[in-house]
Amino acid sequence: PYGERCVVRIERRSMKEHLEQCDLANIGCANDGCREYVSRKDSVGHASICMFGEVICDRCAIVLEKRSLRSHLKSCPKMVIECTNGGCVAKILRENLSDHITSCVYSSIDCSRCKTSFIRRHESSHDCIASLRLKHQLSQLELHDIFGLLMRCALPGIPPIDWTSSTVAISSVDLDGKQLGTIVEILNCRNTTMERLSVSNVKLTSHAVSLLSTLVRWKELQDLRISDAKLGDNGAQQLAVGLRQHSNLRRVDFSRNCIGEEGAQELATALEQHRNLDEICLSHNPIGVNGIRALAKAFQHNHLLAQLDLSYTDMGAEGAQEIATALGQLNSLRCLYLRGNAIGVNGTQSLAKVLQSHQALEQLDLSYTNLGEEGAQEIATALG
């Protein structure tokens, strides 16, 4: 008999032939890459669920392994997707997205005269301040009066902004696209040298986020802080577009913005080219392991990073291991905050191994991380 389950009695000389057809004999999966062994009678059922089996994409008809289908659908040219412009509800094939964007009324375009960015559907109502200046040949003083009038009429309830300052701060208001569009126009026409932009505790519409991404492109901008604005993944993706336009940022703060895995991955790709960053804060966002992995990879290219705050980002032990790997390249890091992440003993051990040889670190926050007594001892030993 074969094993304990097969009860067929045969002559010994027929054993080989029997094993080749016995329903209870274990056989390897026929799919390349699969190492599973199942009984012959279960092989058909296994083949139907094996992740190494071939499937056909029901949209583009390409043949691929079942395990690759999910990632393929994220780039399948025949996949029907929504337009990436905020406010547009059009659904088109991914391969036709570029053509649609060129004519979409929600696409961002630039005024040829004042270089202000706005969505195409507002083009007819765009009041070009540059045209106003040319038409009336106004003096700088007269222009200042017009800016004040614009602020009173278009931005009710918004605290006054010092247009001569290198810092623009907006907080504790609900800001729609029209209001932020006015701010963008004024900044463009005033030729303000904006080095620091702070937007906090602000409710932003989708259009406002799109316009905000145009401010992020300013080449003089070094300090960008957008916190508690409920950006979400879509808002983070729009900001990432602006962040890719220049690489002079020194400090960024995107805390408390409901940024998840996809938004973090987009930001990671954009921040990778900002090699002079010395302060990054992404705390209180449900980034998750995959998002942390993408960010950790981006951080490794930044050898000037001095402060990193990833508190309450749902990284877990696996995410802590990714950060530990990045720490090996971050020789200038002085402050690391991982508060509120359940990294446990395993994550703590990974960090401890790297911290033994990290000479620059001055502040480390691992409170509320479930490191336990064993993990605390590991860290204490590593820090000497």
Tab-separated table of C-alpha atoms in Angstrom:
chain	number	residue	atom	x	y	z
A	1	PRO	CA	0.000	0.000	0.000
A	2	TYR	CA	1.055	3.650	-0.531
A	3	GLY	CA	1.187	5.550	2.731
A	4	GLU	CA	-1.422	4.860	5.392
A	5	ARG	CA	-4.419	6.049	3.428
A	6	CYS	CA	-4.219	3.903	0.297
A	7	VAL	CA	-5.788	0.469	0.950
A	8	VAL	CA	-5.265	-0.996	-2.506
A	9	ARG	CA	-3.409	-4.337	-2.351
A	10	ILE	CA	-1.154	-5.104	-5.268
A	11	GLU	CA	1.853	-7.257	-6.065
A	12	ARG	CA	5.190	-5.676	-5.276
A	13	ARG	CA	6.236	-5.833	-8.907
A	14	SER	CA	3.266	-3.619	-9.811
A	15	MET	CA	4.017	-0.976	-7.186
A	16	LYS	CA	5.702	1.479	-9.593
A	17	GLU	CA	2.835	1.311	-12.048
A	18	HIS	CA	0.313	1.781	-9.226
A	19	LEU	CA	2.084	4.841	-7.834
A	20	GLU	CA	1.887	6.503	-11.241
A	21	GLN	CA	-1.896	6.445	-11.081
A	22	CYS	CA	-2.759	6.263	-7.370
A	23	ASP	CA	-5.162	9.056	-6.391
A	24	LEU	CA	-3.487	9.391	-3.003
A	25	ALA	CA	0.065	9.724	-4.308
A	26	ASN	CA	1.674	13.127	-3.728
A	27	ILE	CA	2.694	14.902	-6.914
A	28	GLY	CA	4.277	18.289	-7.513
A	29	CYS	CA	2.285	21.145	-9.014
A	30	ALA	CA	2.862	21.432	-12.769
A	31	ASN	CA	3.088	25.240	-12.660
A	32	ASP	CA	6.621	26.652	-12.883
A	33	GLY	CA	7.668	28.233	-9.609
A	34	CYS	CA	5.134	26.410	-7.430
A	35	ARG	CA	6.635	24.044	-4.864
A	36	GLU	CA	3.391	22.626	-3.541
A	37	TYR	CA	2.846	18.858	-3.386
A	38	VAL	CA	-0.718	17.569	-3.279
A	39	SER	CA	-2.405	14.216	-3.767
A	40	ARG	CA	-3.222	13.351	-7.369
A	41	LYS	CA	-6.947	13.531	-6.666
A	42	ASP	CA	-6.535	17.077	-5.323
A	43	SER	CA	-4.261	18.289	-8.108
A	44	VAL	CA	-7.098	19.629	-10.244
A	45	GLY	CA	-8.496	21.625	-7.356
A	46	HIS	CA	-5.047	22.975	-6.517
A	47	ALA	CA	-4.446	24.005	-10.126
A	48	SER	CA	-7.572	26.153	-10.033
A	49	ILE	CA	-6.253	28.212	-7.100
A	50	CYS	CA	-2.489	28.018	-7.618
A	51	MET	CA	-1.039	31.545	-7.720
A	52	PHE	CA	1.582	30.365	-10.213
A	53	GLY	CA	-1.079	29.227	-12.680
A	54	GLU	CA	-1.734	31.159	-15.850
A	55	VAL	CA	-4.752	33.422	-16.236
A	56	ILE	CA	-5.902	35.731	-18.979
A	57	CYS	CA	-6.630	39.368	-18.185
A	58	ASP	CA	-10.271	39.823	-19.125
A	59	ARG	CA	-9.521	43.376	-20.235
A	60	CYS	CA	-6.377	43.254	-22.387
A	61	ALA	CA	-6.196	39.446	-22.959
A	62	ILE	CA	-2.566	39.203	-21.832
A	63	VAL	CA	-1.511	35.871	-20.311
A	64	LEU	CA	0.193	36.117	-16.910
A	65	GLU	CA	0.578	34.326	-13.597
A	66	LYS	CA	-2.402	34.581	-11.275
A	67	ARG	CA	-0.225	36.118	-8.523
A	68	SER	CA	0.638	39.032	-10.861
A	69	LEU	CA	-2.937	39.831	-11.871
A	70	ARG	CA	-3.628	42.325	-9.098
A	71	SER	CA	-0.539	44.425	-9.799
A	72	HIS	CA	-1.155	44.144	-13.551
A	73	LEU	CA	-4.611	45.674	-13.183
A	74	LYS	CA	-3.003	48.784	-11.694
A	75	SER	CA	-1.288	49.433	-15.032
A	76	CYS	CA	-3.465	47.520	-17.532
A	77	PRO	CA	-4.010	49.818	-20.547
A	78	LYS	CA	-7.524	48.446	-21.086
A	79	MET	CA	-8.625	49.078	-17.490
A	80	VAL	CA	-11.440	51.598	-17.130
A	81	ILE	CA	-10.355	54.270	-14.650
A	82	GLU	CA	-11.589	57.618	-13.432
A	83	CYS	CA	-9.951	60.798	-14.622
A	84	THR	CA	-7.168	61.809	-12.225
A	85	ASN	CA	-8.287	65.423	-12.195
A	86	GLY	CA	-10.239	66.345	-9.072
A	87	GLY	CA	-13.894	67.005	-9.863
A	88	CYS	CA	-13.970	65.107	-13.162
A	89	VAL	CA	-16.206	62.031	-13.129
A	90	ALA	CA	-15.273	60.771	-16.599
A	91	LYS	CA	-14.338	57.113	-16.876
A	92	ILE	CA	-11.944	56.155	-19.664
A	93	LEU	CA	-9.496	53.455	-20.646
A	94	ARG	CA	-6.128	53.936	-18.991
A	95	GLU	CA	-4.441	54.020	-22.397
A	96	ASN	CA	-6.639	56.994	-23.359
A	97	LEU	CA	-6.013	58.981	-20.159
A	98	SER	CA	-3.306	61.217	-21.638
A	99	ASP	CA	-5.536	62.219	-24.560
A	100	HIS	CA	-8.409	62.900	-22.169
A	101	ILE	CA	-6.266	65.056	-19.866
A	102	THR	CA	-5.357	67.382	-22.761
A	103	SER	CA	-9.002	68.324	-23.194
A	104	CYS	CA	-10.462	67.707	-19.714
A	105	VAL	CA	-12.185	70.804	-18.355
A	106	TYR	CA	-10.772	69.957	-14.919
A	107	SER	CA	-7.134	69.915	-16.098
A	108	SER	CA	-4.789	72.517	-14.676
A	109	ILE	CA	-3.535	75.045	-17.238
A	110	ASP	CA	-1.338	78.146	-17.030
A	111	CYS	CA	-2.335	81.662	-18.038
A	112	SER	CA	-0.004	82.729	-20.864
A	113	ARG	CA	0.273	86.230	-19.418
A	114	CYS	CA	0.422	86.015	-15.628
A	115	LYS	CA	1.457	82.323	-15.439
A	116	THR	CA	-1.300	81.602	-12.922
A	117	SER	CA	-2.492	77.988	-12.798
A	118	PHE	CA	-6.206	77.195	-12.778
A	119	ILE	CA	-8.492	74.481	-14.125
A	120	ARG	CA	-9.607	74.792	-17.752
A	121	ARG	CA	-13.298	75.213	-16.941
A	122	HIS	CA	-12.472	78.485	-15.129
A	123	GLU	CA	-10.469	79.923	-18.020
A	124	SER	CA	-13.285	82.198	-19.229
A	125	SER	CA	-13.749	83.696	-15.763
A	126	HIS	CA	-10.030	84.167	-15.040
A	127	ASP	CA	-9.409	87.804	-14.070
A	128	CYS	CA	-5.789	88.196	-15.050
A	129	ILE	CA	-4.125	90.656	-12.716
A	130	ALA	CA	-1.216	90.919	-15.146
A	131	SER	CA	-3.668	92.112	-17.830
A	132	LEU	CA	-5.153	94.564	-15.344
A	133	ARG	CA	-1.720	95.980	-14.651
A	134	LEU	CA	-1.014	96.398	-18.374
A	135	LYS	CA	-4.426	97.933	-19.151
A	136	HIS	CA	-4.378	100.611	-16.461
A	137	GLN	CA	-0.589	101.066	-16.174
A	138	LEU	CA	-0.950	101.088	-12.427
A	139	SER	CA	1.770	102.072	-10.033
A	140	GLN	CA	2.967	99.680	-7.339
A	141	LEU	CA	0.924	101.626	-4.777
A	142	GLU	CA	-2.241	101.318	-6.854
A	143	LEU	CA	-1.607	97.628	-7.283
A	144	HIS	CA	-1.318	97.264	-3.511
A	145	ASP	CA	-4.788	98.806	-3.162
A	146	ILE	CA	-6.185	96.316	-5.696
A	147	PHE	CA	-4.653	93.387	-3.812
A	148	GLY	CA	-6.250	94.650	-0.618
A	149	LEU	CA	-9.611	94.888	-2.363
A	150	LEU	CA	-9.228	91.357	-3.694
A	151	MET	CA	-8.501	90.075	-0.208
A	152	ARG	CA	-11.580	91.761	1.266
A	153	CYS	CA	-13.918	90.592	-1.513
A	154	ALA	CA	-12.617	87.147	-2.439
A	155	LEU	CA	-11.112	85.953	0.844
A	156	PRO	CA	-13.582	86.878	3.596
A	157	GLY	CA	-12.655	85.486	6.985
A	158	ILE	CA	-9.051	84.696	6.028
A	159	PRO	CA	-6.408	86.419	8.191
A	160	PRO	CA	-4.354	89.094	6.376
A	161	ILE	CA	-1.307	87.820	4.529
A	162	ASP	CA	1.935	89.817	4.416
A	163	TRP	CA	2.766	89.611	0.721
A	164	THR	CA	6.251	91.071	1.297
A	165	SER	CA	7.228	88.303	3.722
A	166	SER	CA	9.072	85.143	2.676
A	167	THR	CA	6.621	83.153	4.830
A	168	VAL	CA	2.991	82.533	3.817
A	169	ALA	CA	0.896	80.964	6.597
A	170	ILE	CA	-2.801	80.014	6.336
A	171	SER	CA	-4.565	78.285	9.225
A	172	SER	CA	-7.935	77.456	10.817
A	173	VAL	CA	-10.159	78.236	7.806
A	174	ASP	CA	-12.176	76.423	5.138
A	175	LEU	CA	-10.461	77.188	1.831
A	176	ASP	CA	-12.086	76.509	-1.540
A	177	GLY	CA	-10.485	76.546	-4.974
A	178	LYS	CA	-11.607	80.081	-5.848
A	179	GLN	CA	-10.136	81.576	-2.701
A	180	LEU	CA	-6.834	79.724	-2.983
A	181	GLY	CA	-6.766	80.614	-6.682
A	182	THR	CA	-6.846	84.295	-5.706
A	183	ILE	CA	-3.919	83.766	-3.351
A	184	VAL	CA	-1.980	82.001	-6.114
A	185	GLU	CA	-2.649	84.874	-8.539
A	186	ILE	CA	-1.512	87.481	-6.031
A	187	LEU	CA	1.663	85.550	-5.212
A	188	ASN	CA	2.492	85.104	-8.887
A	189	CYS	CA	1.922	88.754	-9.771
A	190	ARG	CA	3.662	90.143	-6.692
A	191	ASN	CA	6.754	88.087	-7.535
A	192	THR	CA	6.895	87.130	-3.867
A	193	THR	CA	9.994	85.202	-2.837
A	194	MET	CA	8.255	82.516	-0.832
A	195	GLU	CA	10.630	80.351	1.195
A	196	ARG	CA	8.131	78.945	3.703
A	197	LEU	CA	4.523	77.830	3.133
A	198	SER	CA	2.446	76.712	6.111
A	199	VAL	CA	-1.135	75.429	5.759
A	200	SER	CA	-2.573	73.940	8.948
A	201	ASN	CA	-5.982	73.012	10.343
A	202	VAL	CA	-7.518	73.911	6.973
A	203	LYS	CA	-10.342	72.195	5.117
A	204	LEU	CA	-9.283	72.036	1.452
A	205	THR	CA	-11.510	71.215	-1.513
A	206	SER	CA	-10.110	68.996	-4.286
A	207	HIS	CA	-9.650	72.034	-6.505
A	208	ALA	CA	-7.836	73.869	-3.712
A	209	VAL	CA	-5.392	70.971	-3.315
A	210	SER	CA	-4.732	71.051	-7.064
A	211	LEU	CA	-3.912	74.760	-6.880
A	212	LEU	CA	-1.818	74.226	-3.759
A	213	SER	CA	0.392	71.868	-5.750
A	214	THR	CA	1.295	74.819	-8.021
A	215	LEU	CA	2.680	76.727	-5.014
A	216	VAL	CA	4.765	73.708	-4.067
A	217	ARG	CA	6.663	74.125	-7.352
A	218	TRP	CA	8.163	77.485	-6.348
A	219	LYS	CA	11.917	77.153	-6.729
A	220	GLU	CA	12.606	79.368	-3.672
A	221	LEU	CA	10.425	77.214	-1.391
A	222	GLN	CA	12.467	75.475	1.312
A	223	ASP	CA	10.019	74.865	4.155
A	224	LEU	CA	6.657	73.202	3.352
A	225	ARG	CA	4.208	72.424	6.157
A	226	ILE	CA	0.721	71.128	5.319
A	227	SER	CA	-0.779	69.565	8.422
A	228	ASP	CA	-4.270	68.583	9.556
A	229	ALA	CA	-5.699	69.337	6.102
A	230	LYS	CA	-7.271	65.906	5.452
A	231	LEU	CA	-5.381	65.501	2.162
A	232	GLY	CA	-5.909	61.747	1.893
A	233	ASP	CA	-4.208	59.666	-0.805
A	234	ASN	CA	-5.624	61.748	-3.665
A	235	GLY	CA	-4.376	64.999	-2.163
A	236	ALA	CA	-0.945	63.487	-1.474
A	237	GLN	CA	-0.735	62.318	-5.094
A	238	GLN	CA	-1.545	65.823	-6.363
A	239	LEU	CA	1.093	67.360	-4.094
A	240	ALA	CA	3.622	64.800	-5.306
A	241	VAL	CA	3.178	66.169	-8.839
A	242	GLY	CA	4.255	69.607	-7.617
A	243	LEU	CA	7.095	68.215	-5.500
A	244	ARG	CA	8.654	66.621	-8.583
A	245	GLN	CA	9.059	70.045	-10.226
A	246	HIS	CA	11.977	71.183	-8.058
A	247	SER	CA	14.326	69.787	-5.422
A	248	ASN	CA	15.223	72.625	-3.024
A	249	LEU	CA	13.097	71.651	-0.026
A	250	ARG	CA	14.814	71.491	3.355
A	251	ARG	CA	11.857	70.710	5.633
A	252	VAL	CA	8.472	69.033	5.026
A	253	ASP	CA	5.570	68.343	7.394
A	254	PHE	CA	2.561	66.341	6.134
A	255	SER	CA	1.293	65.215	9.540
A	256	ARG	CA	-2.364	64.434	10.350
A	257	ASN	CA	-3.548	64.210	6.735
A	258	CYS	CA	-5.112	60.725	6.482
A	259	ILE	CA	-2.381	59.687	4.033
A	260	GLY	CA	-2.413	55.940	3.404
A	261	GLU	CA	-0.203	53.475	1.555
A	262	GLU	CA	-0.761	54.786	-1.986
A	263	GLY	CA	-0.335	58.434	-1.049
A	264	ALA	CA	2.865	57.651	0.892
A	265	GLN	CA	4.299	55.765	-2.080
A	266	GLU	CA	3.676	58.758	-4.367
A	267	LEU	CA	5.267	61.134	-1.856
A	268	ALA	CA	8.245	58.796	-1.481
A	269	THR	CA	8.884	58.878	-5.231
A	270	ALA	CA	8.675	62.678	-5.240
A	271	LEU	CA	10.811	63.215	-2.116
A	272	GLU	CA	13.545	60.908	-3.376
A	273	GLN	CA	14.946	63.733	-5.532
A	274	HIS	CA	15.028	66.187	-2.620
A	275	ARG	CA	18.533	65.322	-1.419
A	276	ASN	CA	18.903	68.330	0.932
A	277	LEU	CA	16.023	67.569	3.294
A	278	ASP	CA	17.020	67.834	6.944
A	279	GLU	CA	13.557	67.463	8.539
A	280	ILE	CA	10.642	65.181	7.576
A	281	CYS	CA	7.397	64.728	9.537
A	282	LEU	CA	4.687	62.282	8.424
A	283	SER	CA	3.243	61.464	11.827
A	284	HIS	CA	-0.389	60.513	12.515
A	285	ASN	CA	-1.028	59.060	9.048
A	286	PRO	CA	-2.180	55.425	8.409
A	287	ILE	CA	0.753	54.813	6.069
A	288	GLY	CA	1.194	51.081	6.773
A	289	VAL	CA	4.080	48.737	6.006
A	290	ASN	CA	4.201	49.176	2.218
A	291	GLY	CA	4.108	52.946	2.497
A	292	ILE	CA	6.892	52.903	5.105
A	293	ARG	CA	8.923	50.596	2.863
A	294	ALA	CA	8.715	53.072	-0.033
A	295	LEU	CA	9.600	56.017	2.221
A	296	ALA	CA	12.525	54.186	3.812
A	297	LYS	CA	13.954	53.520	0.369
A	298	ALA	CA	13.642	57.217	-0.501
A	299	PHE	CA	15.234	58.306	2.792
A	300	GLN	CA	18.382	56.319	2.065
A	301	HIS	CA	19.294	58.837	-0.653
A	302	ASN	CA	19.217	61.738	1.806
A	303	HIS	CA	22.458	61.877	3.754
A	304	LEU	CA	21.661	65.266	5.356
A	305	LEU	CA	18.453	64.165	7.105
A	306	ALA	CA	18.648	65.194	10.772
A	307	GLN	CA	15.069	64.726	12.061
A	308	LEU	CA	12.505	62.069	11.100
A	309	ASP	CA	9.064	61.772	12.693
A	310	LEU	CA	7.012	58.678	11.782
A	311	SER	CA	4.947	58.472	14.968
A	312	TYR	CA	1.556	56.753	14.732
A	313	THR	CA	1.983	55.531	11.137
A	314	ASP	CA	0.890	51.867	11.580
A	315	MET	CA	4.319	50.584	10.539
A	316	GLY	CA	4.426	47.503	12.793
A	317	ALA	CA	7.513	45.336	13.283
A	318	GLU	CA	8.097	44.916	9.540
A	319	GLY	CA	8.029	48.671	9.003
A	320	ALA	CA	10.490	49.173	11.854
A	321	GLN	CA	12.828	46.726	10.123
A	322	GLU	CA	12.614	48.831	6.942
A	323	ILE	CA	13.475	51.965	8.928
A	324	ALA	CA	16.372	50.134	10.567
A	325	THR	CA	17.764	49.317	7.122
A	326	ALA	CA	17.501	52.980	6.107
A	327	LEU	CA	19.201	54.095	9.332
A	328	GLY	CA	22.371	52.461	8.128
A	329	GLN	CA	22.601	55.184	5.457
A	330	LEU	CA	21.323	58.120	7.541
A	331	ASN	CA	24.539	59.010	9.310
A	332	SER	CA	23.409	62.581	10.078
A	333	LEU	CA	20.123	61.635	11.767
A	334	ARG	CA	19.936	63.182	15.254
A	335	CYS	CA	16.225	62.782	16.102
A	336	LEU	CA	14.020	59.750	15.389
A	337	TYR	CA	10.401	59.576	16.566
A	338	LEU	CA	8.517	56.283	16.206
A	339	ARG	CA	6.025	56.812	19.018
A	340	GLY	CA	2.712	54.909	18.919
A	341	ASN	CA	3.774	52.170	16.479
A	342	ALA	CA	3.332	48.555	17.594
A	343	ILE	CA	6.821	47.490	16.513
A	344	GLY	CA	7.184	44.941	19.332
A	345	VAL	CA	10.336	43.064	20.269
A	346	ASN	CA	11.245	42.030	16.707
A	347	GLY	CA	11.126	45.570	15.390
A	348	THR	CA	13.036	46.825	18.414
A	349	GLN	CA	15.781	44.251	17.913
A	350	SER	CA	16.254	45.359	14.299
A	351	LEU	CA	16.610	48.965	15.419
A	352	ALA	CA	18.959	48.053	18.256
A	353	LYS	CA	21.413	46.328	15.911
A	354	VAL	CA	21.755	49.479	13.812
A	355	LEU	CA	21.815	51.883	16.746
A	356	GLN	CA	24.890	50.171	18.166
A	357	SER	CA	26.981	51.788	15.437
A	358	HIS	CA	24.955	54.990	14.878
A	359	GLN	CA	26.965	57.821	16.399
A	360	ALA	CA	24.847	60.901	15.566
A	361	LEU	CA	21.487	59.988	17.156
A	362	GLU	CA	20.610	62.227	20.122
A	363	GLN	CA	16.842	61.719	20.562
A	364	LEU	CA	14.851	58.498	20.176
A	365	ASP	CA	11.143	58.178	21.005
A	366	LEU	CA	9.859	54.594	21.224
A	367	SER	CA	7.067	55.207	23.722
A	368	TYR	CA	3.844	53.224	23.244
A	369	THR	CA	5.497	50.777	20.836
A	370	ASN	CA	4.951	47.492	22.745
A	371	LEU	CA	8.687	46.918	22.968
A	372	GLY	CA	8.375	45.162	26.338
A	373	GLU	CA	11.086	44.632	28.914
A	374	GLU	CA	13.238	42.605	26.521
A	375	GLY	CA	13.033	45.238	23.798
A	376	ALA	CA	13.779	48.043	26.259
A	377	GLN	CA	16.890	46.189	27.381
A	378	GLU	CA	18.000	45.734	23.754
A	379	ILE	CA	17.703	49.483	23.108
A	380	ALA	CA	19.410	50.406	26.370
A	381	THR	CA	22.333	48.139	25.524
A	382	ALA	CA	22.566	49.515	21.978
A	383	LEU	CA	22.646	53.123	23.151
A	384	GLY	CA	25.238	52.263	25.767
